């Protein structure tokens, strides 16, 4: 990318960057967002991005590299939510690492081992934040989506900063539904729709570490997501 394009991506909406410039553009936006951060923080963030990129290198999210999703989640927290906390951004970049690639992180170990690796590399707070947004193995005799919602509600109740990461993740997934087609579209809408009131409740709490303007912006987005999910719901009796 030339200098003009890098200046442009610093102001573009995230999904416009994705569709126009792909991962290269999102990485340029990430670099622009972190340019003014202290050197040690930038180094940690770049290490987290490098690790996430390696772990998810073969992963796809619909028609795009999975790294795009991780970058958007992290950039949204910095740019839209106005957060300058390196631990939170590292955890945002690594939020799916343990759930999807515990064995690669921990040499064949499980989630607890993978979290220990993250704690050693990035600190215990980063590992705790990743743990809070990592889905545990589900009981096979219960509905998976119900267990997912229960886990999210319990984790977010205990960890206010996890609410920030999960909301950015949810926002990216909800917007991403417009790029999904076929039976999977309604299935995902059914998964995410019941999360809207849960996220609304937690974002509105006074201990959620975002300023009032940002929280209102998120609540408005959640209302729009609810409308989108309602439009995708199967007709009654179908």
PDB file of C-alpha atoms in Angstrom:
ATOM      1  CA  UNK A   1       0.000   0.000   0.000  1.00  0.00           C
ATOM      2  CA  UNK A   2       1.243   3.494  -0.795  1.00  0.00           C
ATOM      3  CA  UNK A   3       1.209   6.419   1.646  1.00  0.00           C
ATOM      4  CA  UNK A   4      -2.092   7.755   0.337  1.00  0.00           C
ATOM      5  CA  UNK A   5      -3.821   4.422   0.793  1.00  0.00           C
ATOM      6  CA  UNK A   6      -2.472   4.100   4.327  1.00  0.00           C
ATOM      7  CA  UNK A   7      -3.864   7.525   5.152  1.00  0.00           C
ATOM      8  CA  UNK A   8      -7.192   6.499   3.664  1.00  0.00           C
ATOM      9  CA  UNK A   9      -7.555   3.280   5.644  1.00  0.00           C
ATOM     10  CA  UNK A  10      -6.953   5.249   8.854  1.00  0.00           C
ATOM     11  CA  UNK A  11     -10.416   6.787   8.366  1.00  0.00           C
ATOM     12  CA  UNK A  12     -12.412   4.131   6.505  1.00  0.00           C
ATOM     13  CA  UNK A  13     -15.090   1.874   8.076  1.00  0.00           C
ATOM     14  CA  UNK A  14     -13.638  -1.505   8.947  1.00  0.00           C
ATOM     15  CA  UNK A  15     -15.720  -3.575   6.558  1.00  0.00           C
ATOM     16  CA  UNK A  16     -14.962  -1.107   3.753  1.00  0.00           C
ATOM     17  CA  UNK A  17     -11.264  -1.649   4.435  1.00  0.00           C
ATOM     18  CA  UNK A  18     -11.871  -5.393   4.358  1.00  0.00           C
ATOM     19  CA  UNK A  19     -13.682  -5.375   1.031  1.00  0.00           C
ATOM     20  CA  UNK A  20     -11.237  -2.958  -0.624  1.00  0.00           C
ATOM     21  CA  UNK A  21      -7.831  -3.840   0.816  1.00  0.00           C
ATOM     22  CA  UNK A  22      -8.308  -7.090   2.737  1.00  0.00           C
ATOM     23  CA  UNK A  23      -5.929  -8.171   5.459  1.00  0.00           C
ATOM     24  CA  UNK A  24      -3.208  -5.809   4.269  1.00  0.00           C
ATOM     25  CA  UNK A  25      -5.502  -2.839   4.806  1.00  0.00           C
ATOM     26  CA  UNK A  26      -6.627  -4.008   8.236  1.00  0.00           C
ATOM     27  CA  UNK A  27      -3.008  -4.490   9.286  1.00  0.00           C
ATOM     28  CA  UNK A  28      -2.255  -0.964   8.078  1.00  0.00           C
ATOM     29  CA  UNK A  29      -5.185   0.360  10.117  1.00  0.00           C
ATOM     30  CA  UNK A  30      -3.968  -1.572  13.160  1.00  0.00           C
ATOM     31  CA  UNK A  31      -0.519  -0.017  12.750  1.00  0.00           C
ATOM     32  CA  UNK A  32      -2.078   3.452  12.470  1.00  0.00           C
ATOM     33  CA  UNK A  33      -4.156   2.919  15.620  1.00  0.00           C
ATOM     34  CA  UNK A  34      -1.125   1.823  17.648  1.00  0.00           C
ATOM     35  CA  UNK A  35       1.425   4.243  16.191  1.00  0.00           C
ATOM     36  CA  UNK A  36       1.227   6.660  19.142  1.00  0.00           C
ATOM     37  CA  UNK A  37       1.296   3.948  21.835  1.00  0.00           C
ATOM     38  CA  UNK A  38       4.426   3.481  23.977  1.00  0.00           C
ATOM     39  CA  UNK A  39       7.075   1.294  22.382  1.00  0.00           C
ATOM     40  CA  UNK A  40       6.805  -1.631  24.836  1.00  0.00           C
ATOM     41  CA  UNK A  41       3.026  -1.752  24.325  1.00  0.00           C
ATOM     42  CA  UNK A  42       3.409  -1.746  20.534  1.00  0.00           C
ATOM     43  CA  UNK A  43       5.902  -4.594  20.769  1.00  0.00           C
ATOM     44  CA  UNK A  44       3.510  -6.697  22.856  1.00  0.00           C
ATOM     45  CA  UNK A  45       0.631  -5.959  20.509  1.00  0.00           C
ATOM     46  CA  UNK A  46       2.671  -6.924  17.472  1.00  0.00           C
ATOM     47  CA  UNK A  47       3.759 -10.155  19.175  1.00  0.00           C
ATOM     48  CA  UNK A  48       0.112 -10.954  19.901  1.00  0.00           C
ATOM     49  CA  UNK A  49      -0.828 -10.208  16.297  1.00  0.00           C
ATOM     50  CA  UNK A  50       2.025 -12.357  15.003  1.00  0.00           C
ATOM     51  CA  UNK A  51       0.989 -15.266  17.234  1.00  0.00           C
ATOM     52  CA  UNK A  52      -2.672 -14.956  16.269  1.00  0.00           C
ATOM     53  CA  UNK A  53      -1.683 -14.811  12.604  1.00  0.00           C
ATOM     54  CA  UNK A  54       0.369 -18.004  12.875  1.00  0.00           C
ATOM     55  CA  UNK A  55      -2.263 -19.930  14.825  1.00  0.00           C
ATOM     56  CA  UNK A  56      -5.115 -18.973  12.493  1.00  0.00           C
ATOM     57  CA  UNK A  57      -3.094 -18.956   9.251  1.00  0.00           C
ATOM     58  CA  UNK A  58      -5.104 -21.786   7.705  1.00  0.00           C
ATOM     59  CA  UNK A  59      -8.467 -20.702   9.126  1.00  0.00           C
ATOM     60  CA  UNK A  60     -11.161 -19.054   7.061  1.00  0.00           C
ATOM     61  CA  UNK A  61     -14.199 -17.053   8.091  1.00  0.00           C
ATOM     62  CA  UNK A  62     -16.673 -17.432   5.252  1.00  0.00           C
ATOM     63  CA  UNK A  63     -14.738 -15.952   2.303  1.00  0.00           C
ATOM     64  CA  UNK A  64     -11.916 -14.210   4.155  1.00  0.00           C
ATOM     65  CA  UNK A  65      -8.824 -15.032   6.233  1.00  0.00           C
ATOM     66  CA  UNK A  66      -9.718 -15.466   9.896  1.00  0.00           C
ATOM     67  CA  UNK A  67      -7.093 -12.856  10.813  1.00  0.00           C
ATOM     68  CA  UNK A  68      -9.412 -10.201   9.371  1.00  0.00           C
ATOM     69  CA  UNK A  69     -11.968 -10.936  12.081  1.00  0.00           C
ATOM     70  CA  UNK A  70      -9.348 -10.733  14.844  1.00  0.00           C
ATOM     71  CA  UNK A  71      -7.990  -7.458  13.490  1.00  0.00           C
ATOM     72  CA  UNK A  72     -11.451  -5.881  13.249  1.00  0.00           C
ATOM     73  CA  UNK A  73     -12.315  -6.924  16.810  1.00  0.00           C
ATOM     74  CA  UNK A  74      -9.118  -5.337  18.122  1.00  0.00           C
ATOM     75  CA  UNK A  75      -9.303  -2.201  15.968  1.00  0.00           C
ATOM     76  CA  UNK A  76     -12.951  -1.596  16.890  1.00  0.00           C
ATOM     77  CA  UNK A  77     -12.033  -1.615  20.581  1.00  0.00           C
ATOM     78  CA  UNK A  78      -9.288   0.952  20.002  1.00  0.00           C
ATOM     79  CA  UNK A  79     -11.009   3.161  17.459  1.00  0.00           C
ATOM     80  CA  UNK A  80     -14.733   2.950  18.244  1.00  0.00           C
ATOM     81  CA  UNK A  81     -14.624   2.109  21.960  1.00  0.00           C
ATOM     82  CA  UNK A  82     -11.648   4.443  22.701  1.00  0.00           C
ATOM     83  CA  UNK A  83      -9.693   1.888  24.721  1.00  0.00           C
ATOM     84  CA  UNK A  84      -5.938   2.260  25.157  1.00  0.00           C
ATOM     85  CA  UNK A  85      -5.138  -0.799  27.237  1.00  0.00           C
ATOM     86  CA  UNK A  86      -2.552  -3.145  25.741  1.00  0.00           C
ATOM     87  CA  UNK A  87      -3.756  -6.137  27.772  1.00  0.00           C
ATOM     88  CA  UNK A  88      -7.280  -5.763  26.405  1.00  0.00           C
ATOM     89  CA  UNK A  89      -6.094  -5.422  22.803  1.00  0.00           C
ATOM     90  CA  UNK A  90      -3.732  -8.403  23.106  1.00  0.00           C
ATOM     91  CA  UNK A  91      -6.627 -10.461  24.464  1.00  0.00           C
ATOM     92  CA  UNK A  92      -8.869  -9.254  21.631  1.00  0.00           C
ATOM     93  CA  UNK A  93      -6.334 -10.453  19.056  1.00  0.00           C
ATOM     94  CA  UNK A  94      -6.008 -13.801  20.840  1.00  0.00           C
ATOM     95  CA  UNK A  95      -9.641 -14.241  21.861  1.00  0.00           C
ATOM     96  CA  UNK A  96     -10.135 -17.387  19.730  1.00  0.00           C
ATOM     97  CA  UNK A  97      -6.628 -18.809  20.099  1.00  0.00           C
ATOM     98  CA  UNK A  98      -7.302 -21.113  23.039  1.00  0.00           C
ATOM     99  CA  UNK A  99     -10.724 -22.252  21.874  1.00  0.00           C
ATOM    100  CA  UNK A 100      -9.535 -23.065  18.343  1.00  0.00           C
ATOM    101  CA  UNK A 101      -5.830 -23.898  18.738  1.00  0.00           C
ATOM    102  CA  UNK A 102      -5.096 -24.969  22.320  1.00  0.00           C
ATOM    103  CA  UNK A 103      -3.044 -27.940  21.149  1.00  0.00           C
ATOM    104  CA  UNK A 104      -0.814 -25.836  18.940  1.00  0.00           C
ATOM    105  CA  UNK A 105      -0.275 -23.290  21.714  1.00  0.00           C
ATOM    106  CA  UNK A 106       0.498 -25.874  24.359  1.00  0.00           C
ATOM    107  CA  UNK A 107       2.199 -28.679  22.457  1.00  0.00           C
ATOM    108  CA  UNK A 108      -0.819 -30.925  22.458  1.00  0.00           C
ATOM    109  CA  UNK A 109      -2.212 -29.766  25.795  1.00  0.00           C
ATOM    110  CA  UNK A 110      -5.717 -28.556  26.586  1.00  0.00           C
ATOM    111  CA  UNK A 111      -7.248 -25.170  27.281  1.00  0.00           C
ATOM    112  CA  UNK A 112      -5.682 -24.779  30.741  1.00  0.00           C
ATOM    113  CA  UNK A 113      -2.229 -25.482  29.310  1.00  0.00           C
ATOM    114  CA  UNK A 114      -2.770 -23.037  26.460  1.00  0.00           C
ATOM    115  CA  UNK A 115      -3.876 -20.318  28.880  1.00  0.00           C
ATOM    116  CA  UNK A 116      -0.722 -20.920  30.914  1.00  0.00           C
ATOM    117  CA  UNK A 117       1.345 -20.345  27.760  1.00  0.00           C
ATOM    118  CA  UNK A 118      -0.451 -17.042  27.134  1.00  0.00           C
ATOM    119  CA  UNK A 119       0.051 -15.999  30.763  1.00  0.00           C
ATOM    120  CA  UNK A 120       3.788 -16.655  30.491  1.00  0.00           C
ATOM    121  CA  UNK A 121       4.073 -14.740  27.210  1.00  0.00           C
ATOM    122  CA  UNK A 122       1.658 -11.845  27.709  1.00  0.00           C
ATOM    123  CA  UNK A 123       0.849 -11.783  31.425  1.00  0.00           C
ATOM    124  CA  UNK A 124      -1.882 -13.258  33.641  1.00  0.00           C
ATOM    125  CA  UNK A 125      -4.414 -10.521  32.889  1.00  0.00           C
ATOM    126  CA  UNK A 126      -4.318 -11.234  29.148  1.00  0.00           C
ATOM    127  CA  UNK A 127      -4.749 -14.945  29.843  1.00  0.00           C
ATOM    128  CA  UNK A 128      -7.668 -14.252  32.196  1.00  0.00           C
ATOM    129  CA  UNK A 129      -9.406 -12.112  29.582  1.00  0.00           C
ATOM    130  CA  UNK A 130      -8.936 -14.770  26.905  1.00  0.00           C
ATOM    131  CA  UNK A 131     -10.260 -17.387  29.344  1.00  0.00           C
ATOM    132  CA  UNK A 132     -13.354 -15.281  29.988  1.00  0.00           C
ATOM    133  CA  UNK A 133     -14.306 -15.264  26.296  1.00  0.00           C
ATOM    134  CA  UNK A 134     -13.271 -18.865  25.561  1.00  0.00           C
ATOM    135  CA  UNK A 135     -16.086 -21.395  25.286  1.00  0.00           C
ATOM    136  CA  UNK A 136     -15.450 -24.514  27.379  1.00  0.00           C
ATOM    137  CA  UNK A 137     -16.169 -28.012  26.063  1.00  0.00           C
ATOM    138  CA  UNK A 138     -19.931 -28.464  26.066  1.00  0.00           C
ATOM    139  CA  UNK A 139     -21.947 -31.307  27.560  1.00  0.00           C
ATOM    140  CA  UNK A 140     -23.124 -33.448  24.628  1.00  0.00           C
ATOM    141  CA  UNK A 141     -26.571 -34.064  26.145  1.00  0.00           C
ATOM    142  CA  UNK A 142     -27.568 -30.374  26.246  1.00  0.00           C
ATOM    143  CA  UNK A 143     -28.284 -27.772  23.591  1.00  0.00           C
ATOM    144  CA  UNK A 144     -24.968 -26.231  22.509  1.00  0.00           C
ATOM    145  CA  UNK A 145     -26.377 -22.753  21.924  1.00  0.00           C
ATOM    146  CA  UNK A 146     -28.026 -22.705  25.342  1.00  0.00           C
ATOM    147  CA  UNK A 147     -24.742 -23.652  27.010  1.00  0.00           C
ATOM    148  CA  UNK A 148     -22.975 -20.971  24.966  1.00  0.00           C
ATOM    149  CA  UNK A 149     -25.367 -18.281  26.210  1.00  0.00           C
ATOM    150  CA  UNK A 150     -25.064 -19.443  29.815  1.00  0.00           C
ATOM    151  CA  UNK A 151     -21.273 -19.330  29.618  1.00  0.00           C
ATOM    152  CA  UNK A 152     -21.267 -15.856  28.072  1.00  0.00           C
ATOM    153  CA  UNK A 153     -23.622 -14.459  30.709  1.00  0.00           C
ATOM    154  CA  UNK A 154     -21.624 -15.899  33.611  1.00  0.00           C
ATOM    155  CA  UNK A 155     -18.250 -14.782  32.224  1.00  0.00           C
ATOM    156  CA  UNK A 156     -19.402 -11.245  31.484  1.00  0.00           C
ATOM    157  CA  UNK A 157     -20.992 -10.906  34.907  1.00  0.00           C
ATOM    158  CA  UNK A 158     -17.615 -11.546  36.530  1.00  0.00           C
ATOM    159  CA  UNK A 159     -15.319  -9.629  34.153  1.00  0.00           C
ATOM    160  CA  UNK A 160     -16.241  -6.114  32.967  1.00  0.00           C
ATOM    161  CA  UNK A 161     -13.372  -5.925  30.449  1.00  0.00           C
ATOM    162  CA  UNK A 162     -14.448  -9.216  28.915  1.00  0.00           C
ATOM    163  CA  UNK A 163     -17.730  -7.449  28.064  1.00  0.00           C
ATOM    164  CA  UNK A 164     -15.778  -5.064  25.856  1.00  0.00           C
ATOM    165  CA  UNK A 165     -14.039  -7.848  23.944  1.00  0.00           C
ATOM    166  CA  UNK A 166     -17.178  -9.938  23.611  1.00  0.00           C
ATOM    167  CA  UNK A 167     -19.230  -6.990  22.371  1.00  0.00           C
ATOM    168  CA  UNK A 168     -16.713  -6.194  19.634  1.00  0.00           C
ATOM    169  CA  UNK A 169     -16.601  -9.886  18.701  1.00  0.00           C
ATOM    170  CA  UNK A 170     -20.405 -10.049  18.633  1.00  0.00           C
ATOM    171  CA  UNK A 171     -20.618  -6.870  16.556  1.00  0.00           C
ATOM    172  CA  UNK A 172     -18.233  -8.289  13.988  1.00  0.00           C
ATOM    173  CA  UNK A 173     -20.075 -11.597  13.853  1.00  0.00           C
ATOM    174  CA  UNK A 174     -23.463  -9.896  13.605  1.00  0.00           C
ATOM    175  CA  UNK A 175     -22.373  -7.635  10.771  1.00  0.00           C
ATOM    176  CA  UNK A 176     -20.731 -10.632   9.114  1.00  0.00           C
ATOM    177  CA  UNK A 177     -24.079 -12.385   8.793  1.00  0.00           C
ATOM    178  CA  UNK A 178     -24.852 -10.225   5.770  1.00  0.00           C
ATOM    179  CA  UNK A 179     -22.072 -12.140   3.970  1.00  0.00           C
ATOM    180  CA  UNK A 180     -23.532 -15.548   4.900  1.00  0.00           C
ATOM    181  CA  UNK A 181     -25.992 -17.429   2.726  1.00  0.00           C
ATOM    182  CA  UNK A 182     -28.001 -20.642   2.817  1.00  0.00           C
ATOM    183  CA  UNK A 183     -29.202 -22.600   5.855  1.00  0.00           C
ATOM    184  CA  UNK A 184     -26.208 -21.436   7.917  1.00  0.00           C
ATOM    185  CA  UNK A 185     -27.588 -17.876   7.870  1.00  0.00           C
ATOM    186  CA  UNK A 186     -30.661 -18.620   9.978  1.00  0.00           C
ATOM    187  CA  UNK A 187     -28.732 -21.000  12.199  1.00  0.00           C
ATOM    188  CA  UNK A 188     -26.248 -18.269  13.124  1.00  0.00           C
ATOM    189  CA  UNK A 189     -29.027 -15.717  13.584  1.00  0.00           C
ATOM    190  CA  UNK A 190     -30.661 -18.145  16.015  1.00  0.00           C
ATOM    191  CA  UNK A 191     -27.370 -18.459  17.896  1.00  0.00           C
ATOM    192  CA  UNK A 192     -26.631 -14.746  18.186  1.00  0.00           C
ATOM    193  CA  UNK A 193     -30.098 -13.223  18.553  1.00  0.00           C
ATOM    194  CA  UNK A 194     -30.606 -14.309  22.210  1.00  0.00           C
ATOM    195  CA  UNK A 195     -27.272 -12.682  23.104  1.00  0.00           C
ATOM    196  CA  UNK A 196     -28.542  -9.186  22.324  1.00  0.00           C
ATOM    197  CA  UNK A 197     -30.454  -8.670  25.612  1.00  0.00           C
ATOM    198  CA  UNK A 198     -27.568 -10.221  27.580  1.00  0.00           C
ATOM    199  CA  UNK A 199     -25.043  -7.820  26.065  1.00  0.00           C
ATOM    200  CA  UNK A 200     -27.423  -4.883  26.448  1.00  0.00           C
ATOM    201  CA  UNK A 201     -27.740  -5.628  30.162  1.00  0.00           C
ATOM    202  CA  UNK A 202     -24.003  -5.810  30.763  1.00  0.00           C
ATOM    203  CA  UNK A 203     -23.000  -2.859  28.578  1.00  0.00           C
ATOM    204  CA  UNK A 204     -25.473  -0.677  30.496  1.00  0.00           C
ATOM    205  CA  UNK A 205     -23.982  -1.565  33.886  1.00  0.00           C
ATOM    206  CA  UNK A 206     -22.031   1.272  35.553  1.00  0.00           C
ATOM    207  CA  UNK A 207     -18.914  -0.882  36.042  1.00  0.00           C
ATOM    208  CA  UNK A 208     -18.526  -1.523  32.314  1.00  0.00           C
ATOM    209  CA  UNK A 209     -15.272   0.385  31.592  1.00  0.00           C
ATOM    210  CA  UNK A 210     -16.468   2.526  28.671  1.00  0.00           C
ATOM    211  CA  UNK A 211     -17.570   6.134  28.638  1.00  0.00           C
ATOM    212  CA  UNK A 212     -21.249   6.998  28.367  1.00  0.00           C
ATOM    213  CA  UNK A 213     -21.108   8.046  24.704  1.00  0.00           C
ATOM    214  CA  UNK A 214     -19.462   4.791  23.664  1.00  0.00           C
ATOM    215  CA  UNK A 215     -21.933   2.721  25.650  1.00  0.00           C
ATOM    216  CA  UNK A 216     -24.837   4.486  23.987  1.00  0.00           C
ATOM    217  CA  UNK A 217     -23.265   3.874  20.573  1.00  0.00           C
ATOM    218  CA  UNK A 218     -22.994   0.164  21.371  1.00  0.00           C
ATOM    219  CA  UNK A 219     -26.578  -0.022  22.643  1.00  0.00           C
ATOM    220  CA  UNK A 220     -27.770   1.536  19.382  1.00  0.00           C
ATOM    221  CA  UNK A 221     -25.761  -1.045  17.430  1.00  0.00           C
ATOM    222  CA  UNK A 222     -27.296  -3.839  19.475  1.00  0.00           C
ATOM    223  CA  UNK A 223     -30.778  -2.556  18.692  1.00  0.00           C
ATOM    224  CA  UNK A 224     -29.925  -2.634  14.981  1.00  0.00           C
ATOM    225  CA  UNK A 225     -28.562  -6.150  15.365  1.00  0.00           C
ATOM    226  CA  UNK A 226     -31.815  -7.236  16.994  1.00  0.00           C
ATOM    227  CA  UNK A 227     -33.743  -5.886  14.011  1.00  0.00           C
ATOM    228  CA  UNK A 228     -31.438  -7.723  11.597  1.00  0.00           C
ATOM    229  CA  UNK A 229     -31.807 -10.995  13.468  1.00  0.00           C
ATOM    230  CA  UNK A 230     -35.589 -10.594  13.597  1.00  0.00           C
ATOM    231  CA  UNK A 231     -35.648 -10.175   9.815  1.00  0.00           C
ATOM    232  CA  UNK A 232     -33.663 -13.407   9.468  1.00  0.00           C
ATOM    233  CA  UNK A 233     -35.858 -15.427  11.821  1.00  0.00           C
ATOM    234  CA  UNK A 234     -37.861 -18.207  10.183  1.00  0.00           C
ATOM    235  CA  UNK A 235     -41.559 -17.432   9.660  1.00  0.00           C
ATOM    236  CA  UNK A 236     -43.938 -18.717  12.384  1.00  0.00           C
ATOM    237  CA  UNK A 237     -44.899 -22.350  11.806  1.00  0.00           C
ATOM    238  CA  UNK A 238     -42.039 -23.014   9.398  1.00  0.00           C
TER     239      UNK A 238
END
